PDB file of C-alpha atoms in Angstrom:
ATOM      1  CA  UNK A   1      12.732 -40.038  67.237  1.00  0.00           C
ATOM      2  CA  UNK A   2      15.115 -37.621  68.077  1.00  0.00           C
ATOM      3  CA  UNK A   3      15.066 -36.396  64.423  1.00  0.00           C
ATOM      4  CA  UNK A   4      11.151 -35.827  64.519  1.00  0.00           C
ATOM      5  CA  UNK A   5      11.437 -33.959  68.008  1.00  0.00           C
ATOM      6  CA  UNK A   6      14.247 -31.141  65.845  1.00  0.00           C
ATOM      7  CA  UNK A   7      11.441 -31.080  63.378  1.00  0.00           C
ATOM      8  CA  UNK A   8       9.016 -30.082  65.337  1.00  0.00           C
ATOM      9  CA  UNK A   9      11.071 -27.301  67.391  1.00  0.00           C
ATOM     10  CA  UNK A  10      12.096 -26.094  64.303  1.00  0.00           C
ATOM     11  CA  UNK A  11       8.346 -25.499  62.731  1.00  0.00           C
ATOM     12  CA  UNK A  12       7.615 -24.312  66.356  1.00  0.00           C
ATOM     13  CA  UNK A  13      10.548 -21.461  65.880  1.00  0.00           C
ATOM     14  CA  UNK A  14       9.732 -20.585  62.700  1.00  0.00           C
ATOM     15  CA  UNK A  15       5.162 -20.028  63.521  1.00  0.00           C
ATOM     16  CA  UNK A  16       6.891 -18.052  66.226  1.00  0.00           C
ATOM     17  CA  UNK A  17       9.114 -15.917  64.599  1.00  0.00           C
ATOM     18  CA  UNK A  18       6.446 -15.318  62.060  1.00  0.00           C
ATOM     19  CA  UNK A  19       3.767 -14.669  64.352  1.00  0.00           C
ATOM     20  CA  UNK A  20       6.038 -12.029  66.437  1.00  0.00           C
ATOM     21  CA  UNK A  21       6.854  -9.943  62.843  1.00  0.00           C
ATOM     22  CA  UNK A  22       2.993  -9.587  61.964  1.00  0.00           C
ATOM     23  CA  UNK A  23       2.693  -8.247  65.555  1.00  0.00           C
ATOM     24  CA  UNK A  24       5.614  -6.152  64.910  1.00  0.00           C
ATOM     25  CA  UNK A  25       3.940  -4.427  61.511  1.00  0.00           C
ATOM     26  CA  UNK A  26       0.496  -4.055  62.916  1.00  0.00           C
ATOM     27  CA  UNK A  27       1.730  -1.677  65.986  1.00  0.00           C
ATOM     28  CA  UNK A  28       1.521   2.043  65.568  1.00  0.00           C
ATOM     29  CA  UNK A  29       4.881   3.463  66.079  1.00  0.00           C
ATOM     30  CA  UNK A  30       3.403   5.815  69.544  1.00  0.00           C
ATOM     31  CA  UNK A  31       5.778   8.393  70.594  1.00  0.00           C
ATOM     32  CA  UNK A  32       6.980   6.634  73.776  1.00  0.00           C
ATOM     33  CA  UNK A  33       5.575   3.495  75.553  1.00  0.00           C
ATOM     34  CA  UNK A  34       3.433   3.879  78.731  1.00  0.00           C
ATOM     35  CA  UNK A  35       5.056   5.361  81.416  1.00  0.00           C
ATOM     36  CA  UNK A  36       7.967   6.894  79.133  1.00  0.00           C
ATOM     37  CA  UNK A  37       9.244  10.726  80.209  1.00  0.00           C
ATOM     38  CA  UNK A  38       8.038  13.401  77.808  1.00  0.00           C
ATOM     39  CA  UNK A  39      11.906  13.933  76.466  1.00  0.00           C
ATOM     40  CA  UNK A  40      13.567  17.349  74.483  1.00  0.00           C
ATOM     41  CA  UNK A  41      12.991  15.141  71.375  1.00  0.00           C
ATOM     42  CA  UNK A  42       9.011  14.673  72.112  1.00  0.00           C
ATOM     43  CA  UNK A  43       8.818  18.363  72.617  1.00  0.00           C
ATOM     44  CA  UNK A  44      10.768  19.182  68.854  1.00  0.00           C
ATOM     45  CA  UNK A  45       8.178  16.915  67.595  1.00  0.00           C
ATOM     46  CA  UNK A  46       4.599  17.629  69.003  1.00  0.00           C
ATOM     47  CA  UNK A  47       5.408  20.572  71.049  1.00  0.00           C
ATOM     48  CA  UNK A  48       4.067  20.931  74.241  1.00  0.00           C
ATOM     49  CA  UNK A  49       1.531  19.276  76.439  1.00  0.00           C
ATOM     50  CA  UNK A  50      -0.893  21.304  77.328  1.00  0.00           C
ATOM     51  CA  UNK A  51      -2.143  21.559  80.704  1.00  0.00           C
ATOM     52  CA  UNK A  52      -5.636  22.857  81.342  1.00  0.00           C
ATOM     53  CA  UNK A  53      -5.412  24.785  84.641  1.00  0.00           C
ATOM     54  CA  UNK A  54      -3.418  24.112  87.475  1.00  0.00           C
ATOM     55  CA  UNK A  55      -3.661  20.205  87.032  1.00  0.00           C
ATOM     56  CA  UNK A  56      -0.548  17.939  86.331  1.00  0.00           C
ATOM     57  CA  UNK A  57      -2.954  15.996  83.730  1.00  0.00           C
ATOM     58  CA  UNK A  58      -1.520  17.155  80.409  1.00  0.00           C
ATOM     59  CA  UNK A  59      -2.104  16.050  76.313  1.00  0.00           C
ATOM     60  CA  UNK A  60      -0.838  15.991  73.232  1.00  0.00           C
ATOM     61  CA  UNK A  61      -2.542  15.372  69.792  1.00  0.00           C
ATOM     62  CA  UNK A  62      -1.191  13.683  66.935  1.00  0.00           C
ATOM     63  CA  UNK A  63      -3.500  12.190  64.011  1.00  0.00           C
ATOM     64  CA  UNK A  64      -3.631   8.530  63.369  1.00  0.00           C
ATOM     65  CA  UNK A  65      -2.017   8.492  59.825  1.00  0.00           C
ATOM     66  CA  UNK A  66       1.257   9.929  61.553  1.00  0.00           C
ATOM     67  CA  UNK A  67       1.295   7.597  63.764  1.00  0.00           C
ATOM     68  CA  UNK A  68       0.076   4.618  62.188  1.00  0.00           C
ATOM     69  CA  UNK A  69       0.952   5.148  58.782  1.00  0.00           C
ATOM     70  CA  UNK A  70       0.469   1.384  57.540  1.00  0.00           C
ATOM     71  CA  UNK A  71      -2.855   1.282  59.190  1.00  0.00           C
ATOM     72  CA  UNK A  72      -5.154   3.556  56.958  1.00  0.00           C
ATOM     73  CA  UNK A  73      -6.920   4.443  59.441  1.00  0.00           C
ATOM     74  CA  UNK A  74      -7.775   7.901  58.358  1.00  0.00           C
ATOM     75  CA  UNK A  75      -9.985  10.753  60.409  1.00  0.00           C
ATOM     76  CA  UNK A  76      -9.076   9.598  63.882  1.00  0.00           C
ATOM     77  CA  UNK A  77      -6.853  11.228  66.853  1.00  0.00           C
ATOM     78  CA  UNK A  78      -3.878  10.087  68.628  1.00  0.00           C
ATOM     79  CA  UNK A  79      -4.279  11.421  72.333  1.00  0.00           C
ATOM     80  CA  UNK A  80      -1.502  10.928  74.599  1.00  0.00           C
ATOM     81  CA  UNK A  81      -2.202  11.724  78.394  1.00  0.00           C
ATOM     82  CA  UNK A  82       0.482  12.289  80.958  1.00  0.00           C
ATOM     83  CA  UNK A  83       0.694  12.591  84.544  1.00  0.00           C
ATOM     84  CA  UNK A  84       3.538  14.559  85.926  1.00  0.00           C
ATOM     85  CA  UNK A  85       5.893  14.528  82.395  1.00  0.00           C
ATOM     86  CA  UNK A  86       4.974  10.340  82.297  1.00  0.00           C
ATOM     87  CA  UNK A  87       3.250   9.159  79.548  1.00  0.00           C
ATOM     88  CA  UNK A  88      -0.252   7.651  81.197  1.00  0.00           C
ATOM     89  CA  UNK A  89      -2.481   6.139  78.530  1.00  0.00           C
ATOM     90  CA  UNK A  90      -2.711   6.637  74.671  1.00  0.00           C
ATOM     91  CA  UNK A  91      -6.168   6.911  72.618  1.00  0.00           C
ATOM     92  CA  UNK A  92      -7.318   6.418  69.385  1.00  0.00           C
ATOM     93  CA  UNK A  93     -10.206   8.057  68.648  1.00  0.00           C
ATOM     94  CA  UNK A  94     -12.677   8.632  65.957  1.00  0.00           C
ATOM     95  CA  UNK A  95     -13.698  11.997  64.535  1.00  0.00           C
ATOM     96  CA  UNK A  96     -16.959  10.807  63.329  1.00  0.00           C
ATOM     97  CA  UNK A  97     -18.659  14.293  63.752  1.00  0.00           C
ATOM     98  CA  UNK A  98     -16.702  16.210  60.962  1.00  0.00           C
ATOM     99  CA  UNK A  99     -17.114  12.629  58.699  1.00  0.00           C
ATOM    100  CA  UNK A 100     -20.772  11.295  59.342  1.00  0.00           C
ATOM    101  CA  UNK A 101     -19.588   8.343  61.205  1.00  0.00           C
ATOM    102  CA  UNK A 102     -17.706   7.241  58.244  1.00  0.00           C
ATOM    103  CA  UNK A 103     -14.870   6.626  60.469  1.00  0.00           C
ATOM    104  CA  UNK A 104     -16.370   3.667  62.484  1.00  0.00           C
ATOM    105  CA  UNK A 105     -18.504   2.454  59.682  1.00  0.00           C
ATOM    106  CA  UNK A 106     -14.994   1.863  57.556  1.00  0.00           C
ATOM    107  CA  UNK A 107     -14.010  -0.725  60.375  1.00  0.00           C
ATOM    108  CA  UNK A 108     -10.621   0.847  60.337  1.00  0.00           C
ATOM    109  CA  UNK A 109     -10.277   0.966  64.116  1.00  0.00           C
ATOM    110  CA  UNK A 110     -12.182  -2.109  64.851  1.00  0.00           C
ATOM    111  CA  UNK A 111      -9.770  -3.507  62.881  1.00  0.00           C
ATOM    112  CA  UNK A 112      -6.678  -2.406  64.215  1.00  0.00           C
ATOM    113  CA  UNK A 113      -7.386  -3.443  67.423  1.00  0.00           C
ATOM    114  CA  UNK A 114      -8.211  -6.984  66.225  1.00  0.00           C
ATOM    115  CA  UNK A 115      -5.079  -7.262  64.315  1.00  0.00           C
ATOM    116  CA  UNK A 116      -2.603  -5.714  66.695  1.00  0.00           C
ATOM    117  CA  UNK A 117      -4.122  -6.963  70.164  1.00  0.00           C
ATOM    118  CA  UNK A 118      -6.736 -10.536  69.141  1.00  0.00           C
ATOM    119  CA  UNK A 119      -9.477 -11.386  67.837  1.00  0.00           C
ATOM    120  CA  UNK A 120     -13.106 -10.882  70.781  1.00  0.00           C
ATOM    121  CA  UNK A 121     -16.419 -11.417  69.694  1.00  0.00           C
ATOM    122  CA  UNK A 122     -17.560  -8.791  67.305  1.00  0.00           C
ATOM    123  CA  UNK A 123     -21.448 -10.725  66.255  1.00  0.00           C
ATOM    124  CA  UNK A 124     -21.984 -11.749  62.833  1.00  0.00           C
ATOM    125  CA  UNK A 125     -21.715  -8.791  61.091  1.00  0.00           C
ATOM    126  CA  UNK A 126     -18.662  -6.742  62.478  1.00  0.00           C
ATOM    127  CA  UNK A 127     -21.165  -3.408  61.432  1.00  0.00           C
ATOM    128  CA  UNK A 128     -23.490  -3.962  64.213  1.00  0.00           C
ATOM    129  CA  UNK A 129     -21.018  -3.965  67.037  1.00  0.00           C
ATOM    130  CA  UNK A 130     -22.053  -2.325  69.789  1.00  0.00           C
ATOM    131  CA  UNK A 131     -20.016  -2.793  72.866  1.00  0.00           C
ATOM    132  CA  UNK A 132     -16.505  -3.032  74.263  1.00  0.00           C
ATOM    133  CA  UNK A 133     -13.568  -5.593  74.589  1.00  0.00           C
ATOM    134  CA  UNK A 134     -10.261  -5.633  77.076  1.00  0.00           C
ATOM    135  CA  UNK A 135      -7.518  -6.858  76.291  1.00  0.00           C
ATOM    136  CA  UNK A 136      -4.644  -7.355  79.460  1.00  0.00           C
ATOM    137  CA  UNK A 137      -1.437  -8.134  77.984  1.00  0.00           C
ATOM    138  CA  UNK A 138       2.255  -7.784  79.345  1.00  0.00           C
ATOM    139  CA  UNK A 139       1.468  -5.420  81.988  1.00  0.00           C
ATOM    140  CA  UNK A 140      -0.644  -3.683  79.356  1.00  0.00           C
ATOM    141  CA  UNK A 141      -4.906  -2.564  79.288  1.00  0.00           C
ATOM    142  CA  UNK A 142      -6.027  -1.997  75.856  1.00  0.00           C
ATOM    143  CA  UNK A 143      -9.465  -1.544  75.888  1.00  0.00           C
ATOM    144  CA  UNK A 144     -11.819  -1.145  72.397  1.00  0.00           C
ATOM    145  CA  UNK A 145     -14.850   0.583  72.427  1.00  0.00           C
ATOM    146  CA  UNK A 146     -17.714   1.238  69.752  1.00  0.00           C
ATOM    147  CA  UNK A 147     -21.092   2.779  70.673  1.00  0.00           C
ATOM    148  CA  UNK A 148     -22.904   3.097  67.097  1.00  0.00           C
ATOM    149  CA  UNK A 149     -26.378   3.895  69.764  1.00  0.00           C
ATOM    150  CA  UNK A 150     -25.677   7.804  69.383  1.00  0.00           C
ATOM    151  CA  UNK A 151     -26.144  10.099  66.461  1.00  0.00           C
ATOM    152  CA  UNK A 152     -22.224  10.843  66.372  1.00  0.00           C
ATOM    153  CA  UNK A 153     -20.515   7.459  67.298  1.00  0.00           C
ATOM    154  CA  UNK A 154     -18.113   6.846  69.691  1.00  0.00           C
ATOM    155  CA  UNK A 155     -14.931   4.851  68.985  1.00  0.00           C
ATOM    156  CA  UNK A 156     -11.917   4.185  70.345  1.00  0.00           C
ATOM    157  CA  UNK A 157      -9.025   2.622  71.822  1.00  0.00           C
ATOM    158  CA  UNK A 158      -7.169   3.694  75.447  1.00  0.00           C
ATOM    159  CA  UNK A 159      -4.242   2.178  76.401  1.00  0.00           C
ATOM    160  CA  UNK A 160      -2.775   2.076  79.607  1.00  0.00           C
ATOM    161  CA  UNK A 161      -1.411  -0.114  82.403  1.00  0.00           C
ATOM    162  CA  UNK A 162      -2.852  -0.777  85.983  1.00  0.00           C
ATOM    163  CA  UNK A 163      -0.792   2.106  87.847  1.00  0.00           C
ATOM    164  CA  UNK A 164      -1.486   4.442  85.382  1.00  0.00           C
ATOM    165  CA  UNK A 165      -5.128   3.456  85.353  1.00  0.00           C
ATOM    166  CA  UNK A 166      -5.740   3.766  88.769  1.00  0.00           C
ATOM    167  CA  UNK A 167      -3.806   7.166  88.779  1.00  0.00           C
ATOM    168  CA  UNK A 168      -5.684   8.411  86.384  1.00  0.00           C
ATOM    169  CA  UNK A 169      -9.103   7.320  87.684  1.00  0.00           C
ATOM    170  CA  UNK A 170      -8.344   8.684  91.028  1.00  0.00           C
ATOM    171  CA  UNK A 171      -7.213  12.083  89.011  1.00  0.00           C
ATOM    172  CA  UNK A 172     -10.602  12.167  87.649  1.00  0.00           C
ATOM    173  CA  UNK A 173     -12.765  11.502  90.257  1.00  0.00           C
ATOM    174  CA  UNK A 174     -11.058  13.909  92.040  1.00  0.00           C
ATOM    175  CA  UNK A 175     -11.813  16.521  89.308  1.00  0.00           C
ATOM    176  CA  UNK A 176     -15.470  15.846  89.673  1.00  0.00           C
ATOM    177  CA  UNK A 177     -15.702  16.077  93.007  1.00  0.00           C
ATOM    178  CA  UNK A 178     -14.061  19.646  92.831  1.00  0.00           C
ATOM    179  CA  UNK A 179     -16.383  20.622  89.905  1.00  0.00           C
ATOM    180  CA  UNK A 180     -19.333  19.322  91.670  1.00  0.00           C
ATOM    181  CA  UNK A 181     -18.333  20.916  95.000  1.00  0.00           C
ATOM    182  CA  UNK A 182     -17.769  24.634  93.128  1.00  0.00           C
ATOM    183  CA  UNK A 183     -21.085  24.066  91.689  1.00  0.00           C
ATOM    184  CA  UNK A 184     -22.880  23.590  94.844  1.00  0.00           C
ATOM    185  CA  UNK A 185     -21.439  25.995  96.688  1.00  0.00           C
ATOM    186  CA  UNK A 186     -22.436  29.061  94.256  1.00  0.00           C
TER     187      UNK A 186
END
């Protein structure tokens, strides 16, 4: 008995340690991890975030095959958003307007996101997905979203985390409301 029992916890280390180094290789390699401090290093390497205006909303853009060079995915942006110097979410997103929609139609993205955060409900025919799927893992919010209803498609994937969503919700609504107070006010 007691020999089946080390058996068994020794199959159940090894799926584990197998299933953790597939997770491993799938992951982009992102400049920092959510709520990381824009550092010297950062700055030698994509230069500076760019703030539009007086807001303390800045990004950074870095393509997909730097960052995710064991991906192929190929014609897509890396946007990293931070708030105050503090890295705030990370997207990947499409550029389906300079490639036809090639971009989504290659499943590329779709794909990533299946591999590196689980498998969601795609149809029958991963092609006609038209939707979105959230993921909440380890204090993490990935959410993946395809909208193949436009001329240009939309595609992508934002990561953040709750405080950083919230922060950056709040940021935005409070844009609008300036923009829509400056425009009634003319």
């Amino acid at each position: 008995m007691k020999n089946i029992f080390i058996k068994i916890l020794f199959y159940i280390i090894i799926l584990k340690s197998f299933s953790g180094f597939s997770l491993a290789l799938a992951k982009c390699s992102f400049m920092t991890e959510i709520g990381g401090k824009f550092t010297q290093q950062m700055l030698e390497e994509y230069g500076e975030i760019y703030y539009e205006g007086e807001t303390n909303l800045g990004i950074i853009f870095s393509s997909a095959e730097d960052e995710c060079p064991n991906d192929r995915i190929e014609d897509a942006a890396v946007v990293y958003s931070f708030l105050d110097d503090e890295l705030a979410s990370i997207q990947i997103v499409a550029n389906n307007l300079d490639t036809g929609n090639e971009v989504t139609k290659n499943l590329s993205i779709m794909n990533y996101a299946i591999k590196t955060y689980g498998n969601f409900d795609t149809g029958s025919n991963k092609n006609f997905f038209n939707d979105y799927h959230i993921w909440n893992k380890n204090n993490e919010i990935v959410s993946y979203k395809r909208d193949i209803g436009l001329e240009i498609y939309e595609e992508e994937i934002l990561i953040t985390n709750k405080k950083y969503e919230t922060l950056l919700f709040d940021y935005r609504m409070s844009q609008e409301i300036i923009i829509e107070d400056d425009g009634q006010n003319q």
